[in-house]
Amino acid sequence: MCSELSADLPDEDLGEHLYDAIDMYRMGSKPRCEEVEYLGMVREAIDRIEEGE
């Protein structure tokens, strides 16, 4: 399931866990609209994994 949820995210932004993507992310490193979308996708994937979807 984790691989399905992380498949939409860029490989270079992911560590072993999706939390790494949030922890290692530098605010302002992407255009604002991409940043909001990217961080939202990561948080949604984390939430879905925690809920067991």
JSON list of N, CA and C in Angstrom, two decimals:
[
{"chain": "A", "resi": 1, "resn": "MET", "atom": "N", "xyz": [0.82, -1.18, 0.00]},
{"chain": "A", "resi": 1, "resn": "MET", "atom": "CA", "xyz": [0.00, 0.00, 0.00]},
{"chain": "A", "resi": 1, "resn": "MET", "atom": "C", "xyz": [0.87, 1.26, 0.00]},
{"chain": "A", "resi": 2, "resn": "CYS", "atom": "N", "xyz": [1.93, 1.28, 0.78]},
{"chain": "A", "resi": 2, "resn": "CYS", "atom": "CA", "xyz": [2.80, 2.45, 0.82]},
{"chain": "A", "resi": 2, "resn": "CYS", "atom": "C", "xyz": [3.34, 2.78, -0.56]},
{"chain": "A", "resi": 3, "resn": "SER", "atom": "N", "xyz": [3.71, 1.75, -1.30]},
{"chain": "A", "resi": 3, "resn": "SER", "atom": "CA", "xyz": [4.27, 2.01, -2.62]},
{"chain": "A", "resi": 3, "resn": "SER", "atom": "C", "xyz": [3.22, 2.61, -3.55]},
{"chain": "A", "resi": 4, "resn": "GLU", "atom": "N", "xyz": [1.96, 2.20, -3.40]},
{"chain": "A", "resi": 4, "resn": "GLU", "atom": "CA", "xyz": [0.90, 2.77, -4.22]},
{"chain": "A", "resi": 4, "resn": "GLU", "atom": "C", "xyz": [0.70, 4.25, -3.90]},
{"chain": "A", "resi": 5, "resn": "LEU", "atom": "N", "xyz": [0.69, 4.58, -2.62]},
{"chain": "A", "resi": 5, "resn": "LEU", "atom": "CA", "xyz": [0.46, 5.96, -2.22]},
{"chain": "A", "resi": 5, "resn": "LEU", "atom": "C", "xyz": [1.64, 6.86, -2.55]},
{"chain": "A", "resi": 6, "resn": "SER", "atom": "N", "xyz": [2.83, 6.33, -2.49]},
{"chain": "A", "resi": 6, "resn": "SER", "atom": "CA", "xyz": [4.00, 7.16, -2.78]},
{"chain": "A", "resi": 6, "resn": "SER", "atom": "C", "xyz": [4.36, 7.18, -4.26]},
{"chain": "A", "resi": 7, "resn": "ALA", "atom": "N", "xyz": [3.67, 6.41, -5.07]},
{"chain": "A", "resi": 7, "resn": "ALA", "atom": "CA", "xyz": [3.98, 6.34, -6.51]},
{"chain": "A", "resi": 7, "resn": "ALA", "atom": "C", "xyz": [3.78, 7.68, -7.20]},
{"chain": "A", "resi": 8, "resn": "ASP", "atom": "N", "xyz": [2.85, 8.50, -6.72]},
{"chain": "A", "resi": 8, "resn": "ASP", "atom": "CA", "xyz": [2.59, 9.80, -7.33]},
{"chain": "A", "resi": 8, "resn": "ASP", "atom": "C", "xyz": [3.58, 10.87, -6.92]},
{"chain": "A", "resi": 9, "resn": "LEU", "atom": "N", "xyz": [4.41, 10.58, -5.93]},
{"chain": "A", "resi": 9, "resn": "LEU", "atom": "CA", "xyz": [5.36, 11.57, -5.43]},
{"chain": "A", "resi": 9, "resn": "LEU", "atom": "C", "xyz": [6.71, 11.39, -6.11]},
{"chain": "A", "resi": 10, "resn": "PRO", "atom": "N", "xyz": [7.44, 12.48, -6.32]},
{"chain": "A", "resi": 10, "resn": "PRO", "atom": "CA", "xyz": [8.75, 12.39, -6.97]},
{"chain": "A", "resi": 10, "resn": "PRO", "atom": "C", "xyz": [9.72, 11.56, -6.13]},
{"chain": "A", "resi": 11, "resn": "ASP", "atom": "N", "xyz": [10.43, 10.63, -6.75]},
{"chain": "A", "resi": 11, "resn": "ASP", "atom": "CA", "xyz": [11.36, 9.75, -6.05]},
{"chain": "A", "resi": 11, "resn": "ASP", "atom": "C", "xyz": [12.45, 10.50, -5.32]},
{"chain": "A", "resi": 12, "resn": "GLU", "atom": "N", "xyz": [12.96, 11.57, -5.90]},
{"chain": "A", "resi": 12, "resn": "GLU", "atom": "CA", "xyz": [14.08, 12.28, -5.29]},
{"chain": "A", "resi": 12, "resn": "GLU", "atom": "C", "xyz": [13.69, 12.95, -3.98]},
{"chain": "A", "resi": 13, "resn": "ASP", "atom": "N", "xyz": [12.40, 13.10, -3.72]},
{"chain": "A", "resi": 13, "resn": "ASP", "atom": "CA", "xyz": [11.95, 13.76, -2.50]},
{"chain": "A", "resi": 13, "resn": "ASP", "atom": "C", "xyz": [11.66, 12.78, -1.37]},
{"chain": "A", "resi": 14, "resn": "LEU", "atom": "N", "xyz": [11.73, 11.49, -1.63]},
{"chain": "A", "resi": 14, "resn": "LEU", "atom": "CA", "xyz": [11.35, 10.51, -0.63]},
{"chain": "A", "resi": 14, "resn": "LEU", "atom": "C", "xyz": [12.56, 9.82, -0.03]},
{"chain": "A", "resi": 15, "resn": "GLY", "atom": "N", "xyz": [12.50, 9.65, 1.28]},
{"chain": "A", "resi": 15, "resn": "GLY", "atom": "CA", "xyz": [13.47, 8.82, 1.97]},
{"chain": "A", "resi": 15, "resn": "GLY", "atom": "C", "xyz": [12.84, 7.46, 2.16]},
{"chain": "A", "resi": 16, "resn": "GLU", "atom": "N", "xyz": [13.25, 6.79, 3.21]},
{"chain": "A", "resi": 16, "resn": "GLU", "atom": "CA", "xyz": [12.69, 5.47, 3.47]},
{"chain": "A", "resi": 16, "resn": "GLU", "atom": "C", "xyz": [11.22, 5.57, 3.90]},
{"chain": "A", "resi": 17, "resn": "HIS", "atom": "N", "xyz": [10.87, 6.65, 4.55]},
{"chain": "A", "resi": 17, "resn": "HIS", "atom": "CA", "xyz": [9.51, 6.86, 5.04]},
{"chain": "A", "resi": 17, "resn": "HIS", "atom": "C", "xyz": [8.97, 8.18, 4.51]},
{"chain": "A", "resi": 18, "resn": "LEU", "atom": "N", "xyz": [7.66, 8.28, 4.38]},
{"chain": "A", "resi": 18, "resn": "LEU", "atom": "CA", "xyz": [7.06, 9.52, 3.89]},
{"chain": "A", "resi": 18, "resn": "LEU", "atom": "C", "xyz": [7.32, 10.69, 4.84]},
{"chain": "A", "resi": 19, "resn": "TYR", "atom": "N", "xyz": [7.49, 10.39, 6.13]},
{"chain": "A", "resi": 19, "resn": "TYR", "atom": "CA", "xyz": [7.80, 11.47, 7.08]},
{"chain": "A", "resi": 19, "resn": "TYR", "atom": "C", "xyz": [9.11, 12.16, 6.69]},
{"chain": "A", "resi": 20, "resn": "ASP", "atom": "N", "xyz": [10.03, 11.43, 6.08]},
{"chain": "A", "resi": 20, "resn": "ASP", "atom": "CA", "xyz": [11.29, 12.03, 5.64]},
{"chain": "A", "resi": 20, "resn": "ASP", "atom": "C", "xyz": [11.05, 13.16, 4.65]},
{"chain": "A", "resi": 21, "resn": "ALA", "atom": "N", "xyz": [10.06, 13.00, 3.80]},
{"chain": "A", "resi": 21, "resn": "ALA", "atom": "CA", "xyz": [9.76, 14.03, 2.80]},
{"chain": "A", "resi": 21, "resn": "ALA", "atom": "C", "xyz": [9.34, 15.32, 3.48]},
{"chain": "A", "resi": 22, "resn": "ILE", "atom": "N", "xyz": [8.58, 15.22, 4.57]},
{"chain": "A", "resi": 22, "resn": "ILE", "atom": "CA", "xyz": [8.16, 16.41, 5.31]},
{"chain": "A", "resi": 22, "resn": "ILE", "atom": "C", "xyz": [9.34, 16.98, 6.10]},
{"chain": "A", "resi": 23, "resn": "ASP", "atom": "N", "xyz": [10.06, 16.11, 6.81]},
{"chain": "A", "resi": 23, "resn": "ASP", "atom": "CA", "xyz": [11.16, 16.56, 7.66]},
{"chain": "A", "resi": 23, "resn": "ASP", "atom": "C", "xyz": [12.29, 17.21, 6.87]},
{"chain": "A", "resi": 24, "resn": "MET", "atom": "N", "xyz": [12.57, 16.70, 5.68]},
{"chain": "A", "resi": 24, "resn": "MET", "atom": "CA", "xyz": [13.70, 17.19, 4.89]},
{"chain": "A", "resi": 24, "resn": "MET", "atom": "C", "xyz": [13.31, 18.30, 3.92]},
{"chain": "A", "resi": 25, "resn": "TYR", "atom": "N", "xyz": [12.03, 18.59, 3.81]},
{"chain": "A", "resi": 25, "resn": "TYR", "atom": "CA", "xyz": [11.58, 19.59, 2.84]},
{"chain": "A", "resi": 25, "resn": "TYR", "atom": "C", "xyz": [12.00, 20.99, 3.27]},
{"chain": "A", "resi": 26, "resn": "ARG", "atom": "N", "xyz": [12.50, 21.77, 2.32]},
{"chain": "A", "resi": 26, "resn": "ARG", "atom": "CA", "xyz": [12.87, 23.17, 2.57]},
{"chain": "A", "resi": 26, "resn": "ARG", "atom": "C", "xyz": [11.78, 24.06, 2.00]},
{"chain": "A", "resi": 27, "resn": "MET", "atom": "N", "xyz": [11.10, 24.80, 2.89]},
{"chain": "A", "resi": 27, "resn": "MET", "atom": "CA", "xyz": [10.06, 25.71, 2.44]},
{"chain": "A", "resi": 27, "resn": "MET", "atom": "C", "xyz": [10.66, 26.72, 1.47]},
{"chain": "A", "resi": 28, "resn": "GLY", "atom": "N", "xyz": [9.93, 27.00, 0.41]},
{"chain": "A", "resi": 28, "resn": "GLY", "atom": "CA", "xyz": [10.39, 27.94, -0.60]},
{"chain": "A", "resi": 28, "resn": "GLY", "atom": "C", "xyz": [11.23, 27.31, -1.70]},
{"chain": "A", "resi": 29, "resn": "SER", "atom": "N", "xyz": [11.44, 26.00, -1.64]},
{"chain": "A", "resi": 29, "resn": "SER", "atom": "CA", "xyz": [12.27, 25.34, -2.65]},
{"chain": "A", "resi": 29, "resn": "SER", "atom": "C", "xyz": [11.50, 25.04, -3.93]},
{"chain": "A", "resi": 30, "resn": "LYS", "atom": "N", "xyz": [10.18, 25.20, -3.88]},
{"chain": "A", "resi": 30, "resn": "LYS", "atom": "CA", "xyz": [9.34, 25.01, -5.07]},
{"chain": "A", "resi": 30, "resn": "LYS", "atom": "C", "xyz": [8.45, 26.24, -5.19]},
{"chain": "A", "resi": 31, "resn": "PRO", "atom": "N", "xyz": [7.90, 26.49, -6.37]},
{"chain": "A", "resi": 31, "resn": "PRO", "atom": "CA", "xyz": [6.90, 27.57, -6.48]},
{"chain": "A", "resi": 31, "resn": "PRO", "atom": "C", "xyz": [5.76, 27.31, -5.50]},
{"chain": "A", "resi": 32, "resn": "ARG", "atom": "N", "xyz": [5.19, 28.36, -4.95]},
{"chain": "A", "resi": 32, "resn": "ARG", "atom": "CA", "xyz": [4.19, 28.26, -3.89]},
{"chain": "A", "resi": 32, "resn": "ARG", "atom": "C", "xyz": [3.05, 27.29, -4.22]},
{"chain": "A", "resi": 33, "resn": "CYS", "atom": "N", "xyz": [2.49, 27.36, -5.42]},
{"chain": "A", "resi": 33, "resn": "CYS", "atom": "CA", "xyz": [1.37, 26.48, -5.75]},
{"chain": "A", "resi": 33, "resn": "CYS", "atom": "C", "xyz": [1.81, 25.02, -5.79]},
{"chain": "A", "resi": 34, "resn": "GLU", "atom": "N", "xyz": [3.01, 24.74, -6.28]},
{"chain": "A", "resi": 34, "resn": "GLU", "atom": "CA", "xyz": [3.51, 23.37, -6.29]},
{"chain": "A", "resi": 34, "resn": "GLU", "atom": "C", "xyz": [3.82, 22.89, -4.87]},
{"chain": "A", "resi": 35, "resn": "GLU", "atom": "N", "xyz": [4.33, 23.81, -4.06]},
{"chain": "A", "resi": 35, "resn": "GLU", "atom": "CA", "xyz": [4.68, 23.48, -2.68]},
{"chain": "A", "resi": 35, "resn": "GLU", "atom": "C", "xyz": [3.45, 23.04, -1.89]},
{"chain": "A", "resi": 36, "resn": "VAL", "atom": "N", "xyz": [2.38, 23.79, -2.00]},
{"chain": "A", "resi": 36, "resn": "VAL", "atom": "CA", "xyz": [1.13, 23.47, -1.30]},
{"chain": "A", "resi": 36, "resn": "VAL", "atom": "C", "xyz": [0.60, 22.13, -1.77]},
{"chain": "A", "resi": 37, "resn": "GLU", "atom": "N", "xyz": [0.59, 21.91, -3.08]},
{"chain": "A", "resi": 37, "resn": "GLU", "atom": "CA", "xyz": [0.09, 20.64, -3.63]},
{"chain": "A", "resi": 37, "resn": "GLU", "atom": "C", "xyz": [0.96, 19.47, -3.18]},
{"chain": "A", "resi": 38, "resn": "TYR", "atom": "N", "xyz": [2.28, 19.62, -3.26]},
{"chain": "A", "resi": 38, "resn": "TYR", "atom": "CA", "xyz": [3.21, 18.56, -2.89]},
{"chain": "A", "resi": 38, "resn": "TYR", "atom": "C", "xyz": [3.06, 18.18, -1.42]},
{"chain": "A", "resi": 39, "resn": "LEU", "atom": "N", "xyz": [3.10, 19.17, -0.54]},
{"chain": "A", "resi": 39, "resn": "LEU", "atom": "CA", "xyz": [3.00, 18.90, 0.89]},
{"chain": "A", "resi": 39, "resn": "LEU", "atom": "C", "xyz": [1.64, 18.30, 1.23]},
{"chain": "A", "resi": 40, "resn": "GLY", "atom": "N", "xyz": [0.60, 18.73, 0.56]},
{"chain": "A", "resi": 40, "resn": "GLY", "atom": "CA", "xyz": [-0.73, 18.16, 0.76]},
{"chain": "A", "resi": 40, "resn": "GLY", "atom": "C", "xyz": [-0.78, 16.70, 0.37]},
{"chain": "A", "resi": 41, "resn": "MET", "atom": "N", "xyz": [-0.15, 16.36, -0.76]},
{"chain": "A", "resi": 41, "resn": "MET", "atom": "CA", "xyz": [-0.12, 14.97, -1.21]},
{"chain": "A", "resi": 41, "resn": "MET", "atom": "C", "xyz": [0.63, 14.08, -0.22]},
{"chain": "A", "resi": 42, "resn": "VAL", "atom": "N", "xyz": [1.74, 14.59, 0.30]},
{"chain": "A", "resi": 42, "resn": "VAL", "atom": "CA", "xyz": [2.53, 13.81, 1.26]},
{"chain": "A", "resi": 42, "resn": "VAL", "atom": "C", "xyz": [1.72, 13.60, 2.54]},
{"chain": "A", "resi": 43, "resn": "ARG", "atom": "N", "xyz": [1.12, 14.67, 3.04]},
{"chain": "A", "resi": 43, "resn": "ARG", "atom": "CA", "xyz": [0.32, 14.55, 4.28]},
{"chain": "A", "resi": 43, "resn": "ARG", "atom": "C", "xyz": [-0.87, 13.61, 4.08]},
{"chain": "A", "resi": 44, "resn": "GLU", "atom": "N", "xyz": [-1.51, 13.70, 2.93]},
{"chain": "A", "resi": 44, "resn": "GLU", "atom": "CA", "xyz": [-2.65, 12.81, 2.65]},
{"chain": "A", "resi": 44, "resn": "GLU", "atom": "C", "xyz": [-2.20, 11.35, 2.61]},
{"chain": "A", "resi": 45, "resn": "ALA", "atom": "N", "xyz": [-1.07, 11.09, 1.98]},
{"chain": "A", "resi": 45, "resn": "ALA", "atom": "CA", "xyz": [-0.55, 9.72, 1.92]},
{"chain": "A", "resi": 45, "resn": "ALA", "atom": "C", "xyz": [-0.22, 9.21, 3.32]},
{"chain": "A", "resi": 46, "resn": "ILE", "atom": "N", "xyz": [0.39, 10.05, 4.15]},
{"chain": "A", "resi": 46, "resn": "ILE", "atom": "CA", "xyz": [0.71, 9.66, 5.52]},
{"chain": "A", "resi": 46, "resn": "ILE", "atom": "C", "xyz": [-0.57, 9.34, 6.28]},
{"chain": "A", "resi": 47, "resn": "ASP", "atom": "N", "xyz": [-1.57, 10.20, 6.17]},
{"chain": "A", "resi": 47, "resn": "ASP", "atom": "CA", "xyz": [-2.85, 9.98, 6.85]},
{"chain": "A", "resi": 47, "resn": "ASP", "atom": "C", "xyz": [-3.50, 8.68, 6.41]},
{"chain": "A", "resi": 48, "resn": "ARG", "atom": "N", "xyz": [-3.49, 8.42, 5.11]},
{"chain": "A", "resi": 48, "resn": "ARG", "atom": "CA", "xyz": [-4.11, 7.20, 4.58]},
{"chain": "A", "resi": 48, "resn": "ARG", "atom": "C", "xyz": [-3.39, 5.95, 5.07]},
{"chain": "A", "resi": 49, "resn": "ILE", "atom": "N", "xyz": [-2.08, 6.02, 5.15]},
{"chain": "A", "resi": 49, "resn": "ILE", "atom": "CA", "xyz": [-1.31, 4.87, 5.64]},
{"chain": "A", "resi": 49, "resn": "ILE", "atom": "C", "xyz": [-1.63, 4.63, 7.12]},
{"chain": "A", "resi": 50, "resn": "GLU", "atom": "N", "xyz": [-1.67, 5.71, 7.90]},
{"chain": "A", "resi": 50, "resn": "GLU", "atom": "CA", "xyz": [-1.96, 5.58, 9.33]},
{"chain": "A", "resi": 50, "resn": "GLU", "atom": "C", "xyz": [-3.37, 5.04, 9.57]},
{"chain": "A", "resi": 51, "resn": "GLU", "atom": "N", "xyz": [-4.32, 5.39, 8.70]},
{"chain": "A", "resi": 51, "resn": "GLU", "atom": "CA", "xyz": [-5.69, 4.93, 8.84]},
{"chain": "A", "resi": 51, "resn": "GLU", "atom": "C", "xyz": [-5.89, 3.53, 8.26]},
{"chain": "A", "resi": 52, "resn": "GLY", "atom": "N", "xyz": [-4.88, 3.03, 7.56]},
{"chain": "A", "resi": 52, "resn": "GLY", "atom": "CA", "xyz": [-4.95, 1.69, 7.00]},
{"chain": "A", "resi": 52, "resn": "GLY", "atom": "C", "xyz": [-5.75, 1.57, 5.72]},
{"chain": "A", "resi": 53, "resn": "GLU", "atom": "N", "xyz": [-5.88, 2.66, 4.98]},
{"chain": "A", "resi": 53, "resn": "GLU", "atom": "CA", "xyz": [-6.62, 2.62, 3.71]},
{"chain": "A", "resi": 53, "resn": "GLU", "atom": "C", "xyz": [-5.79, 1.98, 2.63]}
]
